[in-house]
CSV table of C-alpha atoms and ligand atoms in Angstrom, one decimal:
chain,number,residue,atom,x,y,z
A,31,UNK,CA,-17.8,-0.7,2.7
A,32,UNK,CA,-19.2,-2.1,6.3
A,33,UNK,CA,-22.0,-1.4,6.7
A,34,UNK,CA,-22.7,-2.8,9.9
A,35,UNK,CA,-20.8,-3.0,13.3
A,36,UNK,CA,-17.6,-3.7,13.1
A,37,UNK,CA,-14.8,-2.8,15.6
A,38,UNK,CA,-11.9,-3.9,14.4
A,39,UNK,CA,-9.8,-4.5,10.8
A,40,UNK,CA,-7.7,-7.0,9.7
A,41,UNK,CA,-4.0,-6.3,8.7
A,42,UNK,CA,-2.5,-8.0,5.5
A,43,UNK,CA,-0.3,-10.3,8.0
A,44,UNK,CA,-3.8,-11.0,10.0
A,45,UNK,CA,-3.2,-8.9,12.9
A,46,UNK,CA,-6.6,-7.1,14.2
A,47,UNK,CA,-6.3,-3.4,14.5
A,48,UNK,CA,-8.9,-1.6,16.0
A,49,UNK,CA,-11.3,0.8,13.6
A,50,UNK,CA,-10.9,3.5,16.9
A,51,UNK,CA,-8.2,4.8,18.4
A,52,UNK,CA,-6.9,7.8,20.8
A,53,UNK,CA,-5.2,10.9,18.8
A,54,UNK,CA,-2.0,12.6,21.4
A,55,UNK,CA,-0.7,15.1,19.2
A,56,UNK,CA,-0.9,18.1,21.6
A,57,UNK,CA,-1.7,16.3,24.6
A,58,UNK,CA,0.6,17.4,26.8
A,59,UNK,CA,2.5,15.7,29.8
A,60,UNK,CA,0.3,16.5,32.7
A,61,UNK,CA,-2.9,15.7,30.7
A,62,UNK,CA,-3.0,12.7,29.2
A,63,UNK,CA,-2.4,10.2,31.5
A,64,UNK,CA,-5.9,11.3,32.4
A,65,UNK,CA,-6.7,11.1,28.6
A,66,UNK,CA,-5.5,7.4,28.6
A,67,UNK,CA,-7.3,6.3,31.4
A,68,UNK,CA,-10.7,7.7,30.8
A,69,UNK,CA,-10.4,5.8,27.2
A,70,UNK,CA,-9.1,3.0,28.3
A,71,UNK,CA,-12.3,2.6,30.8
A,72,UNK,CA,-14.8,4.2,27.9
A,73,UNK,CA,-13.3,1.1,25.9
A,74,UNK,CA,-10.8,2.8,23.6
A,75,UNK,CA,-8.4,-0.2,23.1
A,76,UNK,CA,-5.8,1.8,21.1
A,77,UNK,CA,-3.8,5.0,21.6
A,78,UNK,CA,-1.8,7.0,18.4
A,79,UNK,CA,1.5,9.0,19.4
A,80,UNK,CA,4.9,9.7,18.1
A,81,UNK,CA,8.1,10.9,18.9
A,82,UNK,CA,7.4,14.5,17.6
A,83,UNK,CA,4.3,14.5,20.2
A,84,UNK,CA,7.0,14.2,23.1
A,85,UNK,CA,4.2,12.3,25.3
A,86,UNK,CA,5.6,8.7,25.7
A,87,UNK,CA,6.8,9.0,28.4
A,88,UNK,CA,3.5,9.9,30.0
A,89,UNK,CA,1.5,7.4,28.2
A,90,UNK,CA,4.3,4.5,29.4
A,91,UNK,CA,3.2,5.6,32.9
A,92,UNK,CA,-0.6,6.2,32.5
A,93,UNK,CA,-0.6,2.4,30.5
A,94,UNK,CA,1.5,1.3,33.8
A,95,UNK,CA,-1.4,2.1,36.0
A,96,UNK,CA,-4.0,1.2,33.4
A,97,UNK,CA,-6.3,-1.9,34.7
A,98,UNK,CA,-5.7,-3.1,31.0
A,99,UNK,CA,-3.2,-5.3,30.5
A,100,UNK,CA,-0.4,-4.2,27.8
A,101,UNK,CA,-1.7,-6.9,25.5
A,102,UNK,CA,-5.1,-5.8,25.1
A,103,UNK,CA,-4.2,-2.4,23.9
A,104,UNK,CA,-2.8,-1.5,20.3
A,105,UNK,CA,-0.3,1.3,20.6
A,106,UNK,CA,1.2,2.9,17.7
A,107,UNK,CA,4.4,5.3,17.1
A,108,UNK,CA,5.8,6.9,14.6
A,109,UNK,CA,9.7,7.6,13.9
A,110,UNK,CA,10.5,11.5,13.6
A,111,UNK,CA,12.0,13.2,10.0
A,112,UNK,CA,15.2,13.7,12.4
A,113,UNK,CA,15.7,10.3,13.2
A,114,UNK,CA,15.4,8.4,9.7
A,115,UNK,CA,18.0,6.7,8.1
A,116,UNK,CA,19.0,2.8,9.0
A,117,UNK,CA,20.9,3.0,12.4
A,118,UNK,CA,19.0,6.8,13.4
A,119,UNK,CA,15.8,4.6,13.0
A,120,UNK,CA,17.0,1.6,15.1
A,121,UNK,CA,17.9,3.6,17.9
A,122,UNK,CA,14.8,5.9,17.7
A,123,UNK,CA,12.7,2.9,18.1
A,124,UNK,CA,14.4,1.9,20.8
A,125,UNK,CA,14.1,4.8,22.6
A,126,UNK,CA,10.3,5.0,22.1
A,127,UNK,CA,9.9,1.6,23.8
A,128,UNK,CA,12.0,2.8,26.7
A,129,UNK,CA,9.6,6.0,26.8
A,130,UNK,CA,6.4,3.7,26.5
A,131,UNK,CA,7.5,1.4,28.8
A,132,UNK,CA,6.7,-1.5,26.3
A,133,UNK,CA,9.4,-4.0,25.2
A,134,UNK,CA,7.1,-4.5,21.6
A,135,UNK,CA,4.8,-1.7,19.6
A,136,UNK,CA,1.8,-3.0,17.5
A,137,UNK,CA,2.5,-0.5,14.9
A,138,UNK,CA,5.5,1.4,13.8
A,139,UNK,CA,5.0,4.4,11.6
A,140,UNK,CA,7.6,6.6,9.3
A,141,UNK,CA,6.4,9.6,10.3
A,142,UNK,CA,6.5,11.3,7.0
A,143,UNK,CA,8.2,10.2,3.4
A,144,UNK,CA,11.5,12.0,3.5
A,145,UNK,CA,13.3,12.1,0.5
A,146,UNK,CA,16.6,10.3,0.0
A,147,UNK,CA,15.8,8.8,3.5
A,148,UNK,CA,12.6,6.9,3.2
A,149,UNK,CA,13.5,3.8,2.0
A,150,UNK,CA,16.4,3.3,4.3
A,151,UNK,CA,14.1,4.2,7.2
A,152,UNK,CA,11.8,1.4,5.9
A,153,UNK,CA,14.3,-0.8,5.6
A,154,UNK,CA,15.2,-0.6,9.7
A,155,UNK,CA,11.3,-1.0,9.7
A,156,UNK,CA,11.3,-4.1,7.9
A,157,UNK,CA,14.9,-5.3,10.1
A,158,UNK,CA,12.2,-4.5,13.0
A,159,UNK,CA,9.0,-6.8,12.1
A,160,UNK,CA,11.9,-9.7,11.2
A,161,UNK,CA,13.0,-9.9,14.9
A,162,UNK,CA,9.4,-9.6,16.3
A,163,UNK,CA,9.6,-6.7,18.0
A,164,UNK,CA,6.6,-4.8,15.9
A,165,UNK,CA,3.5,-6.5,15.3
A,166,UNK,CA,2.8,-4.6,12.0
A,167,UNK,CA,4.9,-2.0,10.3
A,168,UNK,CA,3.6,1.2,8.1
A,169,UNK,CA,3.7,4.7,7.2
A,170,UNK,CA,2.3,8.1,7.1
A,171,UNK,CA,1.6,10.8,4.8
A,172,UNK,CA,2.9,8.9,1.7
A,173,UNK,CA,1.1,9.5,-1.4
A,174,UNK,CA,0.5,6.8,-4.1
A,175,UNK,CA,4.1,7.9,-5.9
A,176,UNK,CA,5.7,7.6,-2.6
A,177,UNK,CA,3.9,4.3,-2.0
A,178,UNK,CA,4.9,3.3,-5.3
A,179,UNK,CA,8.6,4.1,-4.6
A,180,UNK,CA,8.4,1.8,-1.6
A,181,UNK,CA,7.1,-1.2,-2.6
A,182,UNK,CA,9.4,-1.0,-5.6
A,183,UNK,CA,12.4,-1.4,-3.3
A,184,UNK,CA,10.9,-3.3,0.0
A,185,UNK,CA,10.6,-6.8,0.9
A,186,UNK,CA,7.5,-6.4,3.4
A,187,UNK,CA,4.7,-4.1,1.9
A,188,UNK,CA,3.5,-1.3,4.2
A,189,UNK,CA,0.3,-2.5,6.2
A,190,UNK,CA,-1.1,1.1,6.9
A,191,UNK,CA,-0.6,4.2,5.8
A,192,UNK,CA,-2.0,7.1,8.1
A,193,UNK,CA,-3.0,10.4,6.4
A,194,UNK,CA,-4.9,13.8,6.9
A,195,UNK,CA,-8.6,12.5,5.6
A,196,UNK,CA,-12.0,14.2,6.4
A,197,UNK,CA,-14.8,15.2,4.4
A,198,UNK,CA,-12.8,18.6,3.3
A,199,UNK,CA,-9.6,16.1,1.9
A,200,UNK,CA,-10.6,12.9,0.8
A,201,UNK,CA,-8.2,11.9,-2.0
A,202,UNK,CA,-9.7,9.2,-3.8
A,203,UNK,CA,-6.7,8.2,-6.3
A,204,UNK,CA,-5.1,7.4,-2.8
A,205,UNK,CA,-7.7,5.8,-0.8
A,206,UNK,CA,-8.8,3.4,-4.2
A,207,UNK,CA,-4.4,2.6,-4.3
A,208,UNK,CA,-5.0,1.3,-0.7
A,209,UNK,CA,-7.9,-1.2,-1.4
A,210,UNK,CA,-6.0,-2.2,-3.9
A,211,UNK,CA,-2.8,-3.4,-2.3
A,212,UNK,CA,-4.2,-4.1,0.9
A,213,UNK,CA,-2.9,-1.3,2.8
A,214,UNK,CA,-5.0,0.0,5.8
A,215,UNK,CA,-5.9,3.6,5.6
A,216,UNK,CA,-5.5,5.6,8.9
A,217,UNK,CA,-7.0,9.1,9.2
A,218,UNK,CA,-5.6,11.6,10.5
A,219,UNK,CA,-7.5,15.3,11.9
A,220,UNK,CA,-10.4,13.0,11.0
A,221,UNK,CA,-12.9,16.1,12.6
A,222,UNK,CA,-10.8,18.6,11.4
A,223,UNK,CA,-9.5,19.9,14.8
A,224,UNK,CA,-13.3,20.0,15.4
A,225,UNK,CA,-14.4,22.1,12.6
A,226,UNK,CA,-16.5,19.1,10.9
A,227,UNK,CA,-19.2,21.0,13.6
A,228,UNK,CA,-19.2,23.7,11.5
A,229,UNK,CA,-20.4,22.1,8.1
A,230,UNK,CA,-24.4,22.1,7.2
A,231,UNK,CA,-24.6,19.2,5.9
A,232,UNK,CA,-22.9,17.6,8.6
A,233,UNK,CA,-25.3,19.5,11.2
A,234,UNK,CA,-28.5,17.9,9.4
A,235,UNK,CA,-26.9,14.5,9.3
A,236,UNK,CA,-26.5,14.6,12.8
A,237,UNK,CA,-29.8,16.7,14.0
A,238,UNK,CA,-31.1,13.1,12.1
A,239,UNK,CA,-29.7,10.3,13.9
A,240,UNK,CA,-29.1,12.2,17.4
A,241,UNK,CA,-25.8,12.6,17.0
A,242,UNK,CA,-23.1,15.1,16.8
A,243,UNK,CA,-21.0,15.8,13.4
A,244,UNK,CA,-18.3,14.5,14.9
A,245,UNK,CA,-19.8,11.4,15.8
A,246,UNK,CA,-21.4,11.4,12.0
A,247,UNK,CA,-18.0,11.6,10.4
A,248,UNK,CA,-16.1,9.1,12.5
A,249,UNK,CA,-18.8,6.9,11.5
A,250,UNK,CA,-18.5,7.8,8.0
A,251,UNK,CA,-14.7,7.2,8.3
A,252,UNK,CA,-15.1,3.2,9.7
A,253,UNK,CA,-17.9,2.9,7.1
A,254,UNK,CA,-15.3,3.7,4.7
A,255,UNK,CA,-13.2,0.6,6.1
A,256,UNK,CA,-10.7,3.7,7.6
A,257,UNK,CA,-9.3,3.7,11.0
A,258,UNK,CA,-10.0,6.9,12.9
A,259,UNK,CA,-8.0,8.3,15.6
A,260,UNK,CA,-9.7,11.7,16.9
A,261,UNK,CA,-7.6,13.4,19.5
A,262,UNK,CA,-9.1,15.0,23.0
A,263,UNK,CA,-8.3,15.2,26.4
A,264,UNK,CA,-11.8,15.7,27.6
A,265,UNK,CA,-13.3,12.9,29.0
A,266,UNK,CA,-16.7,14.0,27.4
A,267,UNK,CA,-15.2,14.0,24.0
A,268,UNK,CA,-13.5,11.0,24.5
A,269,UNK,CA,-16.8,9.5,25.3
A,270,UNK,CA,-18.6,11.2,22.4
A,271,UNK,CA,-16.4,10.2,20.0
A,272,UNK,CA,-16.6,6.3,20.7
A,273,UNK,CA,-20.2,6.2,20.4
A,274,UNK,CA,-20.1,5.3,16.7
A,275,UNK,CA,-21.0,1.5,17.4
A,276,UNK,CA,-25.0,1.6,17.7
A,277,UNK,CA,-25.7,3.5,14.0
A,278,UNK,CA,-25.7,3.8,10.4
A,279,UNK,CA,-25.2,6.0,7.8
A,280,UNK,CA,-27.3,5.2,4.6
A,281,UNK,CA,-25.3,4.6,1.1
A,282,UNK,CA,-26.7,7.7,-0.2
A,283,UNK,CA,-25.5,9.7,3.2
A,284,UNK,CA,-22.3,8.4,2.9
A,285,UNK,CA,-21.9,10.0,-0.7
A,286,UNK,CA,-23.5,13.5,0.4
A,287,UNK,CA,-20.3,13.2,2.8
A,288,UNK,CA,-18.1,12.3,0.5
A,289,UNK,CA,-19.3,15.2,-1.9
A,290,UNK,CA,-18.1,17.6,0.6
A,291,UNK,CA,-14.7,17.5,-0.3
A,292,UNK,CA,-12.5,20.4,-1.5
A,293,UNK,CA,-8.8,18.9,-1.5
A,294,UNK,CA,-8.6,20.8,1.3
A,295,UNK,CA,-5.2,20.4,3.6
A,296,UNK,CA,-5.0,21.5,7.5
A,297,UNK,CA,-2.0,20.2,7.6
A,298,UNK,CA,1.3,20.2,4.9
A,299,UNK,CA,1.1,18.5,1.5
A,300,UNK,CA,3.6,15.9,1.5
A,301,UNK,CA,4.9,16.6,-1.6
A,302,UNK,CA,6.3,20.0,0.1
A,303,UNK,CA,7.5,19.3,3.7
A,304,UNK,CA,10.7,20.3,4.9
A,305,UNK,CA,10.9,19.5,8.1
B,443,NDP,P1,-8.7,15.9,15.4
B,443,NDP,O1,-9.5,16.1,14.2
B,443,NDP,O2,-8.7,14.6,16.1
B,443,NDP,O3,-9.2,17.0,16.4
B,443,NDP,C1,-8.7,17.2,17.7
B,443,NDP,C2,-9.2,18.5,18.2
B,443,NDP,O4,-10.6,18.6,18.3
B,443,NDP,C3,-8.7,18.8,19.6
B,443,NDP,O5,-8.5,20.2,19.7
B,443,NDP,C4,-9.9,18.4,20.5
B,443,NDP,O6,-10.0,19.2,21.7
B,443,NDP,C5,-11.1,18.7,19.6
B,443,NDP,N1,-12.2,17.7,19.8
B,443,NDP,C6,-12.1,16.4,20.0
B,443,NDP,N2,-13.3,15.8,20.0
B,443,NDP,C7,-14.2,16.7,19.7
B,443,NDP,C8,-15.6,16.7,19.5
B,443,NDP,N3,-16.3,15.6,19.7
B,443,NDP,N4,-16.2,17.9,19.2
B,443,NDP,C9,-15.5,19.0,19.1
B,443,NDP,N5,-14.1,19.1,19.2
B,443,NDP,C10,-13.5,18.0,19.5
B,443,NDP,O7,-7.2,16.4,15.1
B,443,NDP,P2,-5.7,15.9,15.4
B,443,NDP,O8,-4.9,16.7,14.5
B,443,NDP,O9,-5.4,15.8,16.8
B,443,NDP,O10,-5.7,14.4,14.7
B,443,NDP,C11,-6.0,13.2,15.5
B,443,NDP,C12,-4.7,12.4,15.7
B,443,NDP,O11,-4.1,12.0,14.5
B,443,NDP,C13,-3.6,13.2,16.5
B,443,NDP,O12,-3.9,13.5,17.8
B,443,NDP,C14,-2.4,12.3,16.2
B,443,NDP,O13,-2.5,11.2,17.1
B,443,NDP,C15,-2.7,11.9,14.8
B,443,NDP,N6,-2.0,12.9,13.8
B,443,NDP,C16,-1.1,12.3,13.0
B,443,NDP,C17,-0.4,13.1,12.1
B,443,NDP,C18,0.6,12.5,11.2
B,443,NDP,O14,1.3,13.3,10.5
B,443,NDP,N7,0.7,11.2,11.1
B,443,NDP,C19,-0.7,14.6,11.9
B,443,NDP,C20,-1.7,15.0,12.8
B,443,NDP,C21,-2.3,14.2,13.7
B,443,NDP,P3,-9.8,18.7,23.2
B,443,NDP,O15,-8.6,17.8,23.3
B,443,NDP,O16,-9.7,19.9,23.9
B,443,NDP,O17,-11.1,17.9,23.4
């Protein structure tokens, strides 16, 4: 657990990942280029998106008239169900650089674990990191049998794995599988599309330390050692949900968070996509 500031987490292969980042699912085109730059100047240093999100394009242009330089900022994306296999994969990543306007991601995700395609997606993964042109490679909403699978026919292990985690879905079996092999856990709807506002416990947590539930889970997430990636458009929001730095959640808070969960999904159970 960290238990005191801490802004960034090591990868297995050493590179530093940020414990913050910007969500863009649902930010459309139009919107957030103005996301981007407010984070970028609150101090966000890394933005989440994926194919599926069909933004890229408007984040290559926002980062091209960002005052940040390209390699300050961590930018992740994530290969679409459509696209996997060996040679779809290639050429999907190539066409999310072109998007981006990047010639190099920091992190390259399989969007989800689909079967009889997984491992030859991962292998175009791996074919990636080899020729240097992804800083760290991973996936997302794998469980530990999917993990499992993986590692059992891959050369590079996975070095995050980002999945639906809040106080309402916790999944211990998975998060304790992470520590374990040294995977980074990534959370995903980590305020529940903002709904963590509506939980009581939550609401006297943050009525205590002057903050918002929001702000009280996404510190209870990089407490946890788990990198957070709340989504908004709103400069506001953007601004409330990076002030996380300059607090702390006791060890017996932390568990009255934990002890909120209910295996409770927003989104799909990846043992039953089929998309
Ligand atoms: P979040 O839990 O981040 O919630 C985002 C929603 O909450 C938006 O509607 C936003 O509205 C609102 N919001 C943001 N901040 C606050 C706040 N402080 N108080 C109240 N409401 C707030 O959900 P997401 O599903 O967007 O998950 C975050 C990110 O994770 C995604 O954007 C995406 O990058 C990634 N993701 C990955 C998935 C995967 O399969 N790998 C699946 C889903 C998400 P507004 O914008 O209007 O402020």
């Amino acid at each position: 657990m960290i238990t005191k500031t801490k802004e960034t987490t090591t990868l297995e292969n050493g590179v530093e990942m940020p414990l913050l980042g910007l969500g863009t699912y649902l930010a459309e085109p139009g919107e957030v280029e103005g996301a981007i730059q407010s984070a970028l100047e609150i101090g966000y240093r890394s933005i989440d998106t994926a194919t599926l999100y069909q933004n890229e394009e408007s984040i290559g242009n926002a980062l091209k008239e960002a005052s940040v330089s390209r390699e300050d900022i961590f930018l992740t994306s994530k290969v679409w169900n459509s696209d996997q296999g060996y040679d779809n994969t290639l050429k999907a990543f190539d066409h999310s650089l072109q998007k981006l306007g990047t010639d190099y991601l920091d992190l390259y995700l399989i969007h989800w674990p689909v079967k009889g395609k997984f491992i030859d997606t991962w292998k175009a993964l791996e074919k990636l990191y080899d020729e240097e042109r992804v800083r760290a490679i991973g996936v997302s909403n794998f469980l530990v049998h999917h993990l499992e699978k993986l590692m059992e026919k891959s050369e590079v292990k996975p070095m995050v794995n980002q999945v639906e985690f809040h106080p309402r879905l916790v999944q211990k079996d998975l998060m304790l599988f992470c520590i374990e092999h040294n995977i980074q856990q990534e959370a995903w709807s980590p305020i529940m599309k903002g709904r963590v506002n509506d939980i009581a416990i939550l609401k006297e947590l943050a009525e205590k330390h002057h903050k918002t539930p929001a702000q009280i889970v996404l510190r209870w997430d990089i407490q946890h050692g788990i990198v957070t990636i709340p989504k908004s458009v709103h400069r506001e929001r953007i601004q409330e949900n990076f002030n996380i730095f300059d607090f702390e959640l006791s060890e017996d808070e932390m568990a009255k968070i934990d002890m909120l969960d209910q295996h409770d999904r927003i989104g799909p159970d990846p043992d039953h996509v089929n998309f």
